[in-house]
Structure formats: structure tokens, C-alpha cells
CSV table of C-alpha atoms in Angstrom, one decimal:
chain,number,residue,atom,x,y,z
A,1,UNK,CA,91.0,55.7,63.3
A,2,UNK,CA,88.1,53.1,63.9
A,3,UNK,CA,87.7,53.1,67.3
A,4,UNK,CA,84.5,55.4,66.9
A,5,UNK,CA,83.3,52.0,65.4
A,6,UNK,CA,84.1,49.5,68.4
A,7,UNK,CA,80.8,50.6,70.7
A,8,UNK,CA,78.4,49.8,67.8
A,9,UNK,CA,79.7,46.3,68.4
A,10,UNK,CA,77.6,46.6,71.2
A,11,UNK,CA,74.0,45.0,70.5
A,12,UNK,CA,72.4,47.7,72.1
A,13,UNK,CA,74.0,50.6,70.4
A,14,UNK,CA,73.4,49.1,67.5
A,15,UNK,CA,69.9,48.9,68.3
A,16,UNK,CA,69.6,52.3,69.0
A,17,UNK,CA,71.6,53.3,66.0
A,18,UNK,CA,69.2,51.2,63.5
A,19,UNK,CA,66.2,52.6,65.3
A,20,UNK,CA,67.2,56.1,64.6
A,21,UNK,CA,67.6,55.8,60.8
A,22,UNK,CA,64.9,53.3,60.6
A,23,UNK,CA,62.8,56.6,60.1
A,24,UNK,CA,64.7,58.1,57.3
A,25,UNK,CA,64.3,54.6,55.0
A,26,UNK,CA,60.9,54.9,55.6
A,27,UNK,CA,60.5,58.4,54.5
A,28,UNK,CA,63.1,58.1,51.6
A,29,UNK,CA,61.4,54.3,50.5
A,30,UNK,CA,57.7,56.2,50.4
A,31,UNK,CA,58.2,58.9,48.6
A,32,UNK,CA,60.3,57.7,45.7
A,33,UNK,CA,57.9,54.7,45.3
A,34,UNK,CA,55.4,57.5,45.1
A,35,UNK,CA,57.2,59.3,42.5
A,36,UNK,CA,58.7,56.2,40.9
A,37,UNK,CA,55.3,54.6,40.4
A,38,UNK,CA,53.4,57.7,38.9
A,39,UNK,CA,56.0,58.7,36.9
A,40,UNK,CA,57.0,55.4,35.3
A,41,UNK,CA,53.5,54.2,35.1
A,42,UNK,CA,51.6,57.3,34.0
A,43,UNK,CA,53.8,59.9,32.4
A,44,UNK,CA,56.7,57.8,30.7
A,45,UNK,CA,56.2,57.1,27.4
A,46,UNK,CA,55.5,53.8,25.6
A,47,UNK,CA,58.2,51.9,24.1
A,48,UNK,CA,58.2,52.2,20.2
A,49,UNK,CA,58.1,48.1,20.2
A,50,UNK,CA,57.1,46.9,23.6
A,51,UNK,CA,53.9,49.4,23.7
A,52,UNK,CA,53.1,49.5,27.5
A,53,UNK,CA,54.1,45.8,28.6
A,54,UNK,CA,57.7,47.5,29.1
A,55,UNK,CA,56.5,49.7,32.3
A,56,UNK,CA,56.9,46.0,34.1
A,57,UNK,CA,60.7,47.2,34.0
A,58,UNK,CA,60.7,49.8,36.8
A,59,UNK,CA,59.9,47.3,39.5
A,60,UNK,CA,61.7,44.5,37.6
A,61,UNK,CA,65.3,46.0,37.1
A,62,UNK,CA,65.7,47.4,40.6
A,63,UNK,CA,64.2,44.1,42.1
A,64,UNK,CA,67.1,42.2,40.1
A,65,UNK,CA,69.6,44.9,40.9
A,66,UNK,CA,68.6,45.1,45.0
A,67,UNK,CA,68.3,41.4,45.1
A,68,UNK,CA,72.2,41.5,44.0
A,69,UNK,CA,73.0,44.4,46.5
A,70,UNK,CA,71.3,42.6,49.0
A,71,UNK,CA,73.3,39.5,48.9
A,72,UNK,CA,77.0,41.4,48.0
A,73,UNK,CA,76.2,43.4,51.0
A,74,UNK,CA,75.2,39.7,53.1
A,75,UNK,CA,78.7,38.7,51.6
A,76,UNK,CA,80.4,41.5,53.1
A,77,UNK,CA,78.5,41.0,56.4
A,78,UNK,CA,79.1,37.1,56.4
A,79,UNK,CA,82.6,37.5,56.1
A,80,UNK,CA,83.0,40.0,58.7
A,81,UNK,CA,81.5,37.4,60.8
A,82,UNK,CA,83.5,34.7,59.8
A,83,UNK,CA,86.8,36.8,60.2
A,84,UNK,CA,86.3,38.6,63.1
A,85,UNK,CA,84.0,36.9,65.2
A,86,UNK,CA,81.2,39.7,65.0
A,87,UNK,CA,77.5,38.2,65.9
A,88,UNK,CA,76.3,41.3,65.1
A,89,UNK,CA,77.0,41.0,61.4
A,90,UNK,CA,75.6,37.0,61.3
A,91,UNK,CA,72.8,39.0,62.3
A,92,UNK,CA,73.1,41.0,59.3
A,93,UNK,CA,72.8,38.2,57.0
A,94,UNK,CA,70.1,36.7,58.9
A,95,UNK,CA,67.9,39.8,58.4
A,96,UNK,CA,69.1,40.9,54.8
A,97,UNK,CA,68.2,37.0,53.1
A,98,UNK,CA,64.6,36.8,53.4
A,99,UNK,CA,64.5,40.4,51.9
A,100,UNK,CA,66.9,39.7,49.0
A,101,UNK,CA,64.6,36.3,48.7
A,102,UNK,CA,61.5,38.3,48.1
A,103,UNK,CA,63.5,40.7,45.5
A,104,UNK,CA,64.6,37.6,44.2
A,105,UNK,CA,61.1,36.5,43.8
A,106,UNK,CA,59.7,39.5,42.0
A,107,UNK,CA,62.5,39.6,40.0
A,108,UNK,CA,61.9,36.3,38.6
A,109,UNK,CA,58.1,36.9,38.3
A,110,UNK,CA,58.0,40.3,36.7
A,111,UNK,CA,60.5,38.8,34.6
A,112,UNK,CA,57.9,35.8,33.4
A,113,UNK,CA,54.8,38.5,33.1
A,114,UNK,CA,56.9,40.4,31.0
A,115,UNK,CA,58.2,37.3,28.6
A,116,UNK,CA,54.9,35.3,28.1
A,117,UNK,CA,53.6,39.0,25.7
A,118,UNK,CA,57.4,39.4,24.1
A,119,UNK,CA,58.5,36.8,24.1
A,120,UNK,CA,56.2,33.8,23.6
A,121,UNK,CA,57.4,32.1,27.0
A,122,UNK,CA,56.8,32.6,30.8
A,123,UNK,CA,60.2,30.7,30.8
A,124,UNK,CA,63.1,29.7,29.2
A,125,UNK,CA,66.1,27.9,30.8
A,126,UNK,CA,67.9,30.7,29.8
A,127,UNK,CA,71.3,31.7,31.4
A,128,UNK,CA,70.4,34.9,33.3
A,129,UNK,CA,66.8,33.3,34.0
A,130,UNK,CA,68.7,30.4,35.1
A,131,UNK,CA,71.5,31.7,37.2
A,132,UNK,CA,68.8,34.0,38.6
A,133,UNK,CA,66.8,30.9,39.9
A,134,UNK,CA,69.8,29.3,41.5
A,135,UNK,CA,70.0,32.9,43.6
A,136,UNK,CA,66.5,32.4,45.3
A,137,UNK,CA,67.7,28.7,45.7
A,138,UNK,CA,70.7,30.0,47.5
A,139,UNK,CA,68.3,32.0,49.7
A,140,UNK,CA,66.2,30.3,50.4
A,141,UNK,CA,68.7,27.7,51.9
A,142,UNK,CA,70.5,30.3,54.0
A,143,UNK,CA,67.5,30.8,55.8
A,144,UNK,CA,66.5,27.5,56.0
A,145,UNK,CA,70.2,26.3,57.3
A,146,UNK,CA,69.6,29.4,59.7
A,147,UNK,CA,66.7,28.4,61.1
A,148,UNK,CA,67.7,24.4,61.1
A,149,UNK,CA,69.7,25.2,64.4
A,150,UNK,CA,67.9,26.5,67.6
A,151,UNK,CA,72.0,27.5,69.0
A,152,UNK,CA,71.9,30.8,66.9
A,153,UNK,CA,75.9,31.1,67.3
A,154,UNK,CA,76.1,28.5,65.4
A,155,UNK,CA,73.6,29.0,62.9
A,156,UNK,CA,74.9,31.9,62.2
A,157,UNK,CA,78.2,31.1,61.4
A,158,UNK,CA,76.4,28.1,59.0
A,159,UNK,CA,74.7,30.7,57.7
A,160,UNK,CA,77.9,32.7,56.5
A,161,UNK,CA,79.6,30.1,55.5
A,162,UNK,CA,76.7,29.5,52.7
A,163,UNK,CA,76.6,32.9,52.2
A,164,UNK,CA,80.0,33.3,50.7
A,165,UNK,CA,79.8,30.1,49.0
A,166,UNK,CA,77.0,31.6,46.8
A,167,UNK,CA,79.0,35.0,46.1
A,168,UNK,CA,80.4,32.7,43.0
A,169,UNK,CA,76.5,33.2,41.7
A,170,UNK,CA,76.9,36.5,41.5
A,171,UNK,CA,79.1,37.3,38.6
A,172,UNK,CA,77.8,34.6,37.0
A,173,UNK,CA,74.2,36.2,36.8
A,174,UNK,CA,76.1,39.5,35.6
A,175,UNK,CA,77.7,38.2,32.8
A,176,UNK,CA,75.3,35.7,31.8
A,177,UNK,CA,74.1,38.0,29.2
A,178,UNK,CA,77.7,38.6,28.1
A,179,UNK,CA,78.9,34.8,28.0
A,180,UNK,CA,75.9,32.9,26.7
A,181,UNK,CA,73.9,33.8,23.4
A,182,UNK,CA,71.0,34.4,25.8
A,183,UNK,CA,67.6,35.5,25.6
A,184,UNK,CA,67.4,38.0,27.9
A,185,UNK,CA,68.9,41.1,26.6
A,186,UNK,CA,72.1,42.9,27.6
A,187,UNK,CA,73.0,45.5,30.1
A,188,UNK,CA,71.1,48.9,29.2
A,189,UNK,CA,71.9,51.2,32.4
A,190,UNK,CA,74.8,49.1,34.2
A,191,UNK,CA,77.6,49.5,31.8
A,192,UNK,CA,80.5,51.8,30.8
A,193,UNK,CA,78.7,54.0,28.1
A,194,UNK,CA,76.3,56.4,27.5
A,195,UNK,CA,72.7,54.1,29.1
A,196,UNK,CA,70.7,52.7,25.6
A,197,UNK,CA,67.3,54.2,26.8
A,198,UNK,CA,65.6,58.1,26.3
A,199,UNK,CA,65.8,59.8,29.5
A,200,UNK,CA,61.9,60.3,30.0
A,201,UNK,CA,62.0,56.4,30.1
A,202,UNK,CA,65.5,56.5,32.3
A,203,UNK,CA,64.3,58.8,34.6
A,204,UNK,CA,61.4,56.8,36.9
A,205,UNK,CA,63.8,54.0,36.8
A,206,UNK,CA,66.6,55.4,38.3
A,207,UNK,CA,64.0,56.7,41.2
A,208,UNK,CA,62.5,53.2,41.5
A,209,UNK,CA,66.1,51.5,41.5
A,210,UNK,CA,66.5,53.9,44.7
A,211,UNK,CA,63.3,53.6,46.1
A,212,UNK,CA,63.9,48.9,46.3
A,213,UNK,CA,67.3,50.2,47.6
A,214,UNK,CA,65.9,52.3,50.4
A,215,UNK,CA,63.0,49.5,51.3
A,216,UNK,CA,65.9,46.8,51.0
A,217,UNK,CA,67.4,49.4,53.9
A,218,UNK,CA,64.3,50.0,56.3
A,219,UNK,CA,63.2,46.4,56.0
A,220,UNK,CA,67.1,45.3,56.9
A,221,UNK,CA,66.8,47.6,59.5
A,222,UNK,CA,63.8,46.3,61.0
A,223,UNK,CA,64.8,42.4,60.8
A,224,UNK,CA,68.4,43.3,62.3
A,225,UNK,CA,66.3,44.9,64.9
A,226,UNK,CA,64.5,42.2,65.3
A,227,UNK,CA,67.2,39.7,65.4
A,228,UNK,CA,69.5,41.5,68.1
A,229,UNK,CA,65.9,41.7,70.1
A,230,UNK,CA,65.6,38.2,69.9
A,231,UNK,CA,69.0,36.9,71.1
A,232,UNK,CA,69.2,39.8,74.1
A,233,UNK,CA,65.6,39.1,75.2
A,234,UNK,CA,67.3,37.7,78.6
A,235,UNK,CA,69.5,40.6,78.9
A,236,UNK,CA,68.1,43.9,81.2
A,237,UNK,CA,68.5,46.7,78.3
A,238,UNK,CA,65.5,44.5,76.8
A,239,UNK,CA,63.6,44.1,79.7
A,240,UNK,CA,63.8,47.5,80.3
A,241,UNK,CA,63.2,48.4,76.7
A,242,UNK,CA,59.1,46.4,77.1
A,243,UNK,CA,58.8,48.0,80.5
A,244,UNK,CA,59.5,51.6,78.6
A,245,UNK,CA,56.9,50.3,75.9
A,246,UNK,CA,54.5,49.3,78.5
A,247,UNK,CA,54.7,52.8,79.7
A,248,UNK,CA,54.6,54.4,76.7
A,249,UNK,CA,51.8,52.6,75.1
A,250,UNK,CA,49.6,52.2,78.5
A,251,UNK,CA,48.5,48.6,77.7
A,252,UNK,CA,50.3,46.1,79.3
B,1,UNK,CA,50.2,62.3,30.4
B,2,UNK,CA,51.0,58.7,28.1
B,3,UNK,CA,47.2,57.7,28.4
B,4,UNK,CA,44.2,59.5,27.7
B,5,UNK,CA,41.5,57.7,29.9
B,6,UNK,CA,41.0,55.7,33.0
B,7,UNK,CA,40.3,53.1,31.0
B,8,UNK,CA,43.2,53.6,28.6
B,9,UNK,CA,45.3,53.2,31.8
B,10,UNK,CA,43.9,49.9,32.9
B,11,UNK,CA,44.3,48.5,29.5
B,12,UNK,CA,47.7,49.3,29.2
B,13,UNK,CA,47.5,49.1,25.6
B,14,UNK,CA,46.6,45.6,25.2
B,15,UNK,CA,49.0,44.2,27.9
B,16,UNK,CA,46.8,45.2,31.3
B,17,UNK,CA,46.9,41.7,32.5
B,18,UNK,CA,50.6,41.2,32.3
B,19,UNK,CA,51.6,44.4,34.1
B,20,UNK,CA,49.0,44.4,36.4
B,21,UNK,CA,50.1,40.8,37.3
B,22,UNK,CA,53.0,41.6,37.8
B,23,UNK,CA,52.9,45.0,40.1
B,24,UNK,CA,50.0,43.1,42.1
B,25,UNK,CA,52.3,40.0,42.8
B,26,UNK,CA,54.9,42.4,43.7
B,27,UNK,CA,53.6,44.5,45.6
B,28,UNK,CA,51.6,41.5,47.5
B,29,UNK,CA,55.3,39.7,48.3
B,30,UNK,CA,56.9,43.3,49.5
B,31,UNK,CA,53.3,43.5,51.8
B,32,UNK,CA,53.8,40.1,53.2
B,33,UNK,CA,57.5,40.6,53.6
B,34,UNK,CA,56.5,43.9,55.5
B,35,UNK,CA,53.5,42.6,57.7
B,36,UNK,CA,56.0,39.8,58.6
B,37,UNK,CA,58.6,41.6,59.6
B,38,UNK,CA,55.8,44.1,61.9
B,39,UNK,CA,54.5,40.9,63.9
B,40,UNK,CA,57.9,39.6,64.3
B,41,UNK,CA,58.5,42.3,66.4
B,42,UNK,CA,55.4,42.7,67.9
B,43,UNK,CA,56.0,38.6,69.5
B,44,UNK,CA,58.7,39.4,70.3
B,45,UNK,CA,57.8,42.0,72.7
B,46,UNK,CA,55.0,40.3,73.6
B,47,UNK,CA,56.9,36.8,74.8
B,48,UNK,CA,59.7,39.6,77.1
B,49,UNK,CA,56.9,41.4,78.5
B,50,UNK,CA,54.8,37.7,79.3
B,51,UNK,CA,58.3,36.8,80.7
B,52,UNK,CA,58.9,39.7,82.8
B,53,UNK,CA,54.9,39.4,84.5
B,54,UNK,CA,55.8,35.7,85.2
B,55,UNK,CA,58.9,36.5,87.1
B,56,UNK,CA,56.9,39.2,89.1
B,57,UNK,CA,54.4,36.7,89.8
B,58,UNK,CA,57.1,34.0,91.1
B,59,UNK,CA,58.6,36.9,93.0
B,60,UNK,CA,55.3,38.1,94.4
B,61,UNK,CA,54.4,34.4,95.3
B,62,UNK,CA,57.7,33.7,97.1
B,63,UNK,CA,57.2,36.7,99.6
B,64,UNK,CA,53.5,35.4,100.4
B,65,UNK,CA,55.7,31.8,101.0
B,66,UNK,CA,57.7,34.3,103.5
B,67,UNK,CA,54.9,35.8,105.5
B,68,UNK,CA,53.1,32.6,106.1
């Protein structure tokens, strides 16, 4: 039933197989920023209390939500490694954490430009801010323990072994808002009910929360290209692969 | 349209310089993160094709060694 799967274990296949949908990430990530951006910025309305501070939300959610996505699906990747021996997926998690890093990293930022007008503060050791702050702390010490070790084979299996470690972070930065009296408000779109938010203001969001999901996609796709590059680069399909460029591009 | 003006837009009704901080910062980190990734590549390429013109060169080097 799987065996369809087993040649993609193959770095070059895999390769090939990232190249080729590289392209539609690309396509998919531009145009709904496009959208997302006009619409959210220039035709949504203001909030009724917030004024226009609260457009900060449509790269602020889907930051926080890809930066989540972006380490569950490390998680997933990091354990496949562990389990079944698979470099290809360490090399998942190598490319995916300095992505969910930067996501991280707006999150927490948009976050601060948004509190210092509504809330007094650019921070408050707040639970979700908190709990938030420890996830671009777990990070950024994958990809430090990564690059600590020039044997990649084992770096890579350090690397999973932090990875699910920090999965314990996760649910605790969901239900943050739920255990602690916190701050930061509750869930508004992630939640079993109608969403708590008029559809002209919904609308851009849900676009932007697919357009950090589709660049957290192409740029994963371009570091896992780039990792697989890296540990082949003594093997011929690579070699061949620059003399192919060299060809292609005419300069040498 | 929520504005009426240009100007009404960069204002952002008071709050310009908190949501312009924050999509400039963003969008700076996502540029970085990008133009990263792009020369990542690009060395690496470069250091495979440097390798593969070195290798030619020993090869080439090696026959002249012959001939002599």
C-alpha cells in the first residue's frame, strides 16, 4: 500500500519531487499575500474599539498559527527520523526550524506593536506571551545544536531529539489563554463555535493564514532542497546536476 | 474602501507607527529569511562546481605528468 512511497526515500527523488512543487508555493504564497494584504489592509473595516491598530492581526495570527504548524509538522518529521532511521526527514527539521524561528519572531513582535497602543505594554510576562517566547528559545537551540556538529548524521538525530522534547510547548501555548487569567485574549477563529469576528474582517485573515502557510511550504521546500544538496554534494546526481546548470546558464 | 485618502491610509487612524512597524519588521525578517535561503543555494552550487574544475585540473595535470 506504501510502497509508491519507498523511492522518495531516495535523496534525489526527493529533490526532484520538491523542485517540482516548489513552483506552485510560490504561485499560491504571492497571490494570496496579494489579496490578503489589500484586502485586510485597505477594504476591511475598522474595529469598533481597536480603530485601525487591529489590521496588525492578519500577519500576526497566521505568524503564531504557521509558527505552530511549522514545529507540529518538525515533530512529525523528527520522529520519523528517530523511528525509522530516515535522514531525509532530519533534513526536514533542519529546513522547517529557522522558518518556524522567523514566524516565531514576527509573531512575538507584531504581537508587542500591537500591545504598546491597547494595551499600555510592549510586554507582559504573560502566559501565551510567555510560552510563546520559550518556542523561539526552543528554535533557536534546534538550530544551534544542529549546527554545533560538523557529522550531520548525528546532528540530525540531536536535532530530533530536541525537537520532540519541545512538542510539550505546544499545547501549552494553546491553552495558555484557557488555563491562566491571561492578558492576551482567547481563541476567536480556532475553536468549536461559530468564529467571534464579522466576516469582512474574517475574510483577509483566513487568506493571509493560507498565504504564511504556503510561504512556510516554498521556503521548507527550498531549505530541504538545500539540505539534501549539501550532504550529496560528493555524490554524481549532484555533480551532474552543476554541470546541467553550467549548461543551462552558460557561465561557468 | 475603509480610508478615504493616501494620507488617511498612512495614518492608519492614529496608530500608523504601530502597524507600519510591525508589517515593515515583518516583512524585513520574511526578506532576510528568503535572501538567505536564495544564497544558500547559490554557495552551494558554487563550492560543487569549484570542486568539479579542480578535479579536471588534477586530471588534466596528471596526463601532462604522463606525456613527459
Amino acid at each position: 500500500m506504501w510502497k509508491w512511497l519507498h523511492p522518495y526515500a531516495k535523496p534525489e527523488r526527493s529533490y526532484q519531487l520538491a523542485g517540482k512543487l516548489l513552483p506552485w508555493f510560490v504561485v499560491l504564497t504571492i497571490v494570496t499575500f496579494v489579496i490578503g494584504l489589500l484586502w485586510g489592509l485597505l477594504f476591511a473595516p475598522a474595529d469598533y474599539q481597536q480603530g485601525d491598530s487591529f489590521r496588525i492581526i492578519y500577519i500576526h495570527v497566521p505568524a503564531a498559527m504557521m509558527a505552530m504548524g511549522a514545529y507540529a509538522s518538525m515533530a512529525i518529521a523528527a520522529f520519523v527520523a528517530l523511528v525509522w532511521q530516515i535522514r531525509l526527514a532530519e533534513m526536514t527539521v533542519a529546513a522547517t526550524a529557522p522558518v518556524g524561528a522567523v514566524f516565531t519572531f514576527i509573531a512575538l513582535f507584531t504581537g508587542a506593536a500591537w500591545g504598546k497602543p491597547m494595551w499600555g505594554a510592549w510586554w507582559v510576562w504573560d502566559a501565551r506571551l510567555t510560552s510563546e517566547l520559550i518556542l523561539l528559545f526552543v528554535y533557536l537551540g534546534i538550530i544551534a545544536l544542529y549546527n554545533a556538529f560538523s557529522d550531520k548524521i548525528l546532528a540530525g538525530r540531536a536535532a530530533s531529539i530536541l525537537t520532540l522534547v519541545g512538542v510539550i510547548n505546544l499545547p501549552v501555548i494553546h491553552y495558555s489563554v484557557v488555563w491562566w487569567n491571561t492578558l492576551h485574549q482567547g481563541a476567536t477563529i480556532s475553536k468549536f463555535d461559530k468564529p467571534s469576528m464579522a466576516v469582512e474582517m474574517l475574510w483577509p485573515l483566513l487568506i493571509m493564514i493560507v498565504a504564511f502557510a504556503a510561504l512556510l511550504g516554498a521556503l521548507t521546500l527550498m531549505r530541504f532542497r538545500n539540505e539534501i544538496l549539501t550532504r550529496e554534494s560528493h555524490r554524481p546526481w549532484v555533480r551532474q546536476l552543476v554541470l546541467n546548470n553550467i549548461k543551462m546558464t552558460g557561465k561557468n | 474602501m475603509a480610508f478615504n485618502s493616501l494620507a488617511d491610509f498612512f495614518a492608519m487612524g492614529g496608530y500608523g507607527f504601530y502597524v507600519w512597524l510591525a508589517y515593515g519588521i515583518s516583512f524585513l525578517g520574511l526578506l532576510v529569511l528568503i535572501i538567505n535561503t536564495l544564497i544558500k543555494r547559490k554557495k552551494i552550487l558554487k563550492a560543487v562546481n569549484q570542486r568539479i574544475a579542480r578535479e579536471e585540473r588534477i586530471k588534466k595535470a596528471k596526463n601532462r605528468e604522463g606525456m613527459l
